[in-house]
């Protein structure tokens, strides 16, 4: 049986306080890496993985996100008049099919698990993906596509996984490994933001998930966990108590934590250097900067 995943949830309700004052009026997900908003990277990754329905869990002050996915007829006609076909193509590539996007409001910030649960009625009884747009992953084959392919073999629920330095594990959901198969591990337990001495491993959950619809039932209990919030990690862990499989998938690619300023800057440099039209000028500038810094030491 083919297990098809066609729906993805994008939790985008967060206030983005780490990026104040920018996020006072601009949703964090609209902040740009080079010239594309963070959310566009997430959408493109979902599309590559075969996702057809895009569910955004938003909150007050996120209307710029909805506008971003609307058609821009005025802009398009101006570009057409001026024969700017390349820019027109760039713009068109961001258009979404009518009816492909749904917006749900998370009225209170009760945690990632609660945000995902808010989309339960749109998910029905199908497996679904969750993408956290803060985690940007540069990869030859997009991360979610790698996961969808692996999931066709395994079923169950699957989280993206990556080894992190041991002293950083307490910033993540952490995997207690049952069996290690290399690119895949079977999971014995999951702990959200464990105390350093209690982390079961340094294999961290990264913001890509393929989840069984049963997760929504687990979330119905609204059990609070780390930080007093309803944690998605706990709802996935509950699958194991019900004897259902959970896998960790070590994706091939480089992950940037765009929820932090340093991570965002690193991603900006990496994506800038990866651009054909920028790499000479921008790369040259970075080299110059490095030699100036070295000379000053
Ligand atoms: C969330 C999840 C956590 C995961 C992390 C990955 O945490 O709760 O399990 O490891 O994303 O980025 P957050 O970073 O939103 O606190």
Short mmCIF file of C-alpha atoms and ligand atoms in Angstrom, two decimals:
data_model
loop_
_atom_site.label_atom_id
_atom_site.label_comp_id
_atom_site.label_asym_id
_atom_site.label_seq_id
_atom_site.Cartn_x
_atom_site.Cartn_y
_atom_site.Cartn_z
CA UNK A 1 0.00 0.00 0.00
CA UNK A 2 1.30 3.46 -0.90
CA UNK A 3 1.07 5.87 1.98
CA UNK A 4 0.39 9.26 0.47
CA UNK A 5 0.99 12.48 2.33
CA UNK A 6 -0.80 15.41 0.69
CA UNK A 7 -1.44 17.79 3.59
CA UNK A 8 1.03 19.90 5.51
CA UNK A 9 0.58 22.08 8.56
CA UNK A 10 2.73 25.20 8.93
CA UNK A 11 2.63 26.55 12.48
CA UNK A 12 3.22 30.28 12.00
CA UNK A 13 1.45 31.76 15.00
CA UNK A 14 4.58 32.62 17.01
CA UNK A 15 5.28 36.23 17.96
CA UNK A 16 8.89 36.14 16.80
CA UNK A 17 10.02 38.17 19.81
CA UNK A 18 13.65 37.25 19.20
CA UNK A 19 13.53 39.43 16.11
CA UNK A 20 11.99 42.54 17.65
CA UNK A 21 11.68 45.30 16.59
CA UNK A 22 11.48 43.87 13.03
CA UNK A 23 8.63 41.56 14.00
CA UNK A 24 6.60 44.42 15.45
CA UNK A 25 4.93 44.76 12.05
CA UNK A 26 6.46 42.01 9.88
CA UNK A 27 5.69 38.37 10.63
CA UNK A 28 8.91 36.45 11.22
CA UNK A 29 8.03 34.10 8.37
CA UNK A 30 8.11 37.01 5.90
CA UNK A 31 11.68 37.91 6.81
CA UNK A 32 13.88 37.21 3.83
CA UNK A 33 16.84 35.01 3.13
CA UNK A 34 18.43 36.85 0.17
CA UNK A 35 15.16 37.74 -1.60
CA UNK A 36 12.67 35.08 -0.55
CA UNK A 37 10.67 35.00 2.64
CA UNK A 38 11.32 32.11 5.01
CA UNK A 39 7.83 30.77 4.33
CA UNK A 40 8.57 30.43 0.60
CA UNK A 41 11.40 28.00 1.34
CA UNK A 42 9.01 25.92 3.44
CA UNK A 43 6.31 25.96 0.75
CA UNK A 44 8.75 24.98 -2.00
CA UNK A 45 9.99 22.08 0.11
CA UNK A 46 6.43 20.91 0.73
CA UNK A 47 5.54 21.13 -2.96
CA UNK A 48 8.60 19.10 -3.92
CA UNK A 49 7.39 16.41 -1.51
CA UNK A 50 3.99 16.21 -3.22
CA UNK A 51 1.98 18.29 -0.74
CA UNK A 52 -1.24 19.65 -2.25
CA UNK A 53 -2.97 21.23 0.74
CA UNK A 54 -1.25 23.85 2.84
CA UNK A 55 -2.65 24.60 6.28
CA UNK A 56 -1.33 27.66 8.07
CA UNK A 57 -1.91 28.02 11.78
CA UNK A 58 -1.70 31.77 12.25
CA UNK A 59 -2.49 34.36 14.88
CA UNK A 60 -3.28 38.05 15.20
CA UNK A 61 -0.95 40.28 13.21
CA UNK A 62 -0.09 37.75 10.52
CA UNK A 63 -2.18 39.14 7.68
CA UNK A 64 0.95 39.99 5.67
CA UNK A 65 1.37 36.22 5.31
CA UNK A 66 -2.07 35.83 3.74
CA UNK A 67 -1.36 38.74 1.38
CA UNK A 68 1.93 37.18 0.38
CA UNK A 69 0.13 34.14 -1.03
CA UNK A 70 -2.50 36.16 -2.84
CA UNK A 71 -2.17 37.02 -6.52
CA UNK A 72 -0.68 40.45 -7.20
CA UNK A 73 -2.57 41.52 -10.40
CA UNK A 74 -1.41 45.14 -10.27
CA UNK A 75 2.24 44.19 -9.88
CA UNK A 76 1.92 41.56 -12.59
CA UNK A 77 0.40 43.96 -15.10
CA UNK A 78 3.09 46.56 -14.39
CA UNK A 79 5.81 44.00 -14.99
CA UNK A 80 4.08 42.80 -18.15
CA UNK A 81 3.87 46.36 -19.47
CA UNK A 82 7.58 46.77 -18.89
CA UNK A 83 8.38 43.38 -20.45
CA UNK A 84 10.02 42.15 -17.27
CA UNK A 85 9.35 38.50 -18.02
CA UNK A 86 11.96 37.08 -15.65
CA UNK A 87 10.50 38.92 -12.69
CA UNK A 88 7.02 37.89 -13.80
CA UNK A 89 8.11 34.26 -13.70
CA UNK A 90 9.58 34.73 -10.22
CA UNK A 91 6.29 36.20 -9.07
CA UNK A 92 4.18 33.53 -10.73
CA UNK A 93 6.20 30.75 -9.13
CA UNK A 94 4.86 31.94 -5.76
CA UNK A 95 1.19 31.70 -6.83
CA UNK A 96 -0.81 28.99 -5.14
CA UNK A 97 -3.73 27.06 -6.61
CA UNK A 98 -7.14 28.34 -5.60
CA UNK A 99 -8.36 26.51 -2.53
CA UNK A 100 -4.96 24.98 -1.79
CA UNK A 101 -4.37 27.15 1.27
CA UNK A 102 -6.32 27.22 4.49
CA UNK A 103 -5.77 29.50 7.46
CA UNK A 104 -6.68 28.56 11.00
CA UNK A 105 -6.27 30.92 13.94
CA UNK A 106 -4.55 29.77 17.08
CA UNK A 107 -6.25 32.13 19.48
CA UNK A 108 -3.97 31.50 22.43
CA UNK A 109 -0.27 30.67 22.44
CA UNK A 110 -0.51 27.31 24.20
CA UNK A 111 2.38 25.56 22.46
CA UNK A 112 3.34 23.79 19.24
CA UNK A 113 1.18 20.76 20.03
CA UNK A 114 -1.84 23.00 20.50
CA UNK A 115 -1.08 24.84 17.22
CA UNK A 116 -1.03 21.53 15.31
CA UNK A 117 -4.21 20.38 17.07
CA UNK A 118 -5.98 23.56 15.87
CA UNK A 119 -5.78 22.07 12.33
CA UNK A 120 -7.35 18.73 13.31
CA UNK A 121 -10.59 19.23 11.37
CA UNK A 122 -8.70 19.84 8.14
CA UNK A 123 -6.50 16.80 8.54
CA UNK A 124 -9.33 14.28 8.99
CA UNK A 125 -8.06 10.76 9.04
CA UNK A 126 -4.95 11.11 6.92
CA UNK A 127 -1.25 11.17 7.70
CA UNK A 128 0.04 14.74 7.49
CA UNK A 129 3.30 16.63 7.43
CA UNK A 130 4.34 19.46 9.76
CA UNK A 131 6.97 21.97 8.68
CA UNK A 132 8.46 24.51 11.08
CA UNK A 133 9.58 27.35 8.78
CA UNK A 134 12.27 28.47 11.28
CA UNK A 135 14.24 25.37 10.40
CA UNK A 136 15.55 25.99 6.91
CA UNK A 137 17.24 22.99 5.34
CA UNK A 138 19.54 23.28 2.33
CA UNK A 139 19.65 19.91 0.58
CA UNK A 140 20.09 18.46 -2.87
CA UNK A 141 16.87 16.51 -2.43
CA UNK A 142 14.53 18.56 -0.21
CA UNK A 143 14.29 17.15 3.33
CA UNK A 144 10.54 16.46 3.36
CA UNK A 145 10.80 14.63 0.04
CA UNK A 146 13.52 12.39 1.53
CA UNK A 147 11.19 11.72 4.46
CA UNK A 148 8.13 11.00 2.31
CA UNK A 149 10.14 8.41 0.40
CA UNK A 150 11.36 6.76 3.61
CA UNK A 151 7.87 6.90 5.09
CA UNK A 152 6.44 4.93 2.16
CA UNK A 153 8.45 2.02 3.52
CA UNK A 154 7.91 2.51 7.26
CA UNK A 155 4.49 4.06 7.92
CA UNK A 156 3.97 5.05 11.56
CA UNK A 157 5.17 8.54 12.45
CA UNK A 158 8.48 10.07 11.52
CA UNK A 159 10.53 13.03 12.76
CA UNK A 160 13.56 14.60 11.08
CA UNK A 161 16.64 14.04 13.21
CA UNK A 162 20.12 15.47 13.50
CA UNK A 163 23.02 15.03 15.90
CA UNK A 164 23.66 18.22 17.90
CA UNK A 165 26.47 19.03 20.35
CA UNK A 166 25.60 17.38 23.70
CA UNK A 167 25.46 20.74 25.50
CA UNK A 168 22.80 21.96 23.04
CA UNK A 169 20.46 18.98 23.33
CA UNK A 170 18.32 20.67 25.98
CA UNK A 171 17.12 23.20 23.37
CA UNK A 172 15.42 20.45 21.34
CA UNK A 173 13.13 17.48 21.41
CA UNK A 174 15.55 14.58 21.95
CA UNK A 175 15.28 10.98 20.76
CA UNK A 176 15.75 7.95 22.96
CA UNK A 177 16.97 5.45 20.35
CA UNK A 178 15.63 1.90 20.29
CA UNK A 179 17.57 0.65 17.29
CA UNK A 180 19.96 2.50 14.98
CA UNK A 181 19.77 1.61 11.28
CA UNK A 182 21.99 4.46 10.05
CA UNK A 183 19.85 6.90 8.11
CA UNK A 184 16.89 5.78 10.21
CA UNK A 185 16.43 5.00 13.90
CA UNK A 186 13.49 3.41 15.61
CA UNK A 187 12.41 5.43 18.60
CA UNK A 188 11.94 4.26 22.19
CA UNK A 189 10.97 7.66 23.59
CA UNK A 190 11.02 11.39 22.95
CA UNK A 191 11.75 14.09 25.50
CA UNK A 192 11.08 17.78 24.91
CA UNK A 193 13.91 20.04 26.08
CA UNK A 194 15.41 17.64 28.65
CA UNK A 195 17.70 18.86 31.43
CA UNK A 196 21.29 18.34 30.24
CA UNK A 197 21.83 15.39 32.60
CA UNK A 198 18.59 13.75 31.48
CA UNK A 199 19.02 13.89 27.68
CA UNK A 200 18.72 10.30 26.37
CA UNK A 201 21.05 11.07 23.41
CA UNK A 202 22.25 13.98 21.33
CA UNK A 203 19.97 13.07 18.41
CA UNK A 204 17.62 16.06 18.16
CA UNK A 205 14.24 16.46 16.50
CA UNK A 206 14.34 19.02 13.67
CA UNK A 207 11.22 20.79 12.39
CA UNK A 208 9.96 18.28 9.81
CA UNK A 209 7.42 15.64 10.75
CA UNK A 210 5.18 13.09 9.05
CA UNK A 211 2.52 12.16 11.54
CA UNK A 212 -0.23 9.64 11.95
CA UNK A 213 -3.68 11.24 12.43
CA UNK A 214 -3.76 9.44 15.81
CA UNK A 215 -1.46 12.21 17.04
CA UNK A 216 -4.51 14.52 17.01
CA UNK A 217 -6.28 12.19 19.44
CA UNK A 218 -3.24 12.28 21.71
CA UNK A 219 -3.33 16.07 21.54
CA UNK A 220 -7.03 16.08 22.53
CA UNK A 221 -5.84 15.45 26.09
CA UNK A 222 -4.11 18.86 26.08
CA UNK A 223 -1.47 17.58 28.47
CA UNK A 224 1.01 20.33 29.27
CA UNK A 225 4.72 19.61 29.27
CA UNK A 226 7.97 21.54 28.97
CA UNK A 227 7.50 25.29 29.57
CA UNK A 228 3.87 24.70 30.63
CA UNK A 229 2.94 24.27 26.95
CA UNK A 230 1.19 21.52 24.99
CA UNK A 231 4.13 19.90 23.24
CA UNK A 232 4.00 18.09 19.90
CA UNK A 233 6.94 15.99 21.05
CA UNK A 234 4.85 14.60 23.95
CA UNK A 235 1.97 13.70 21.64
CA UNK A 236 4.38 11.76 19.40
CA UNK A 237 5.92 10.09 22.44
CA UNK A 238 2.41 8.96 23.44
CA UNK A 239 2.28 6.92 20.22
CA UNK A 240 4.98 4.68 21.66
CA UNK A 241 2.93 4.02 24.78
CA UNK A 242 0.17 2.88 22.41
CA UNK A 243 2.61 0.50 20.69
CA UNK A 244 2.66 2.46 17.46
CA UNK A 245 5.92 3.01 15.58
CA UNK A 246 7.89 6.23 15.54
CA UNK A 247 11.05 6.71 13.48
CA UNK A 248 13.81 9.30 13.45
CA UNK A 249 15.15 10.13 10.00
CA UNK A 250 18.69 11.47 9.64
CA UNK A 251 18.19 13.69 6.60
CA UNK A 252 20.95 14.60 4.19
CA UNK A 253 21.37 18.38 4.17
CA UNK A 254 22.37 21.39 6.18
CA UNK A 255 19.95 22.83 8.69
CA UNK A 256 19.90 26.47 9.72
CA UNK A 257 18.14 27.64 12.85
CA UNK A 258 16.50 30.75 11.47
CA UNK A 259 14.71 31.22 14.78
CA UNK A 260 17.99 32.63 16.11
CA UNK A 261 19.82 35.69 14.85
CA UNK A 262 23.14 33.88 14.40
CA UNK A 263 21.41 31.05 12.51
CA UNK A 264 19.57 33.50 10.30
CA UNK A 265 22.81 35.28 9.43
CA UNK A 266 24.54 31.97 8.68
CA UNK A 267 21.68 30.99 6.36
CA UNK A 268 21.88 34.39 4.65
CA UNK A 269 25.58 33.86 3.93
CA UNK A 270 25.11 30.25 2.77
CA UNK A 271 22.13 31.01 0.50
CA UNK A 272 23.81 34.17 -0.79
CA UNK A 273 26.94 32.25 -1.75
CA UNK A 274 24.83 29.57 -3.42
CA UNK A 275 23.32 32.14 -5.81
CA UNK A 276 25.03 32.22 -9.19
CA UNK A 277 24.41 35.96 -9.62
CA UNK A 278 25.79 36.85 -6.19
CA UNK A 279 28.55 34.43 -5.47
CA UNK A 280 31.37 36.40 -7.09
CA UNK A 281 30.65 39.78 -5.59
CA UNK A 282 29.43 38.52 -2.23
CA UNK A 283 32.09 35.79 -1.97
CA UNK A 284 34.75 38.37 -2.83
CA UNK A 285 33.48 40.63 -0.07
CA UNK A 286 33.57 37.81 2.48
CA UNK A 287 37.14 36.91 1.52
CA UNK A 288 38.18 40.53 1.87
CA UNK A 289 36.49 40.74 5.24
CA UNK A 290 38.24 37.60 6.47
CA UNK A 291 41.67 38.83 5.43
CA UNK A 292 41.03 42.19 7.07
CA UNK A 293 40.04 40.43 10.28
CA UNK A 294 43.10 38.21 10.17
CA UNK A 295 45.40 41.19 9.53
CA UNK A 296 43.87 43.00 12.51
CA UNK A 297 44.59 40.10 14.89
C1 LIG B 1 10.47 22.94 18.41
C2 LIG B 1 10.11 21.56 18.94
C3 LIG B 1 11.37 20.79 19.30
C4 LIG B 1 12.31 20.72 18.10
C5 LIG B 1 12.59 22.14 17.55
C6 LIG B 1 13.36 22.05 16.25
O1 LIG B 1 11.03 23.69 19.47
O2 LIG B 1 9.28 21.70 20.09
O3 LIG B 1 11.05 19.48 19.70
O4 LIG B 1 13.50 20.08 18.47
O5 LIG B 1 11.37 22.87 17.32
O6 LIG B 1 13.68 23.32 15.77
P1 LIG B 1 11.22 25.29 19.44
O7 LIG B 1 12.50 25.54 18.73
O8 LIG B 1 10.04 25.85 18.73
O9 LIG B 1 11.30 25.70 20.88
#
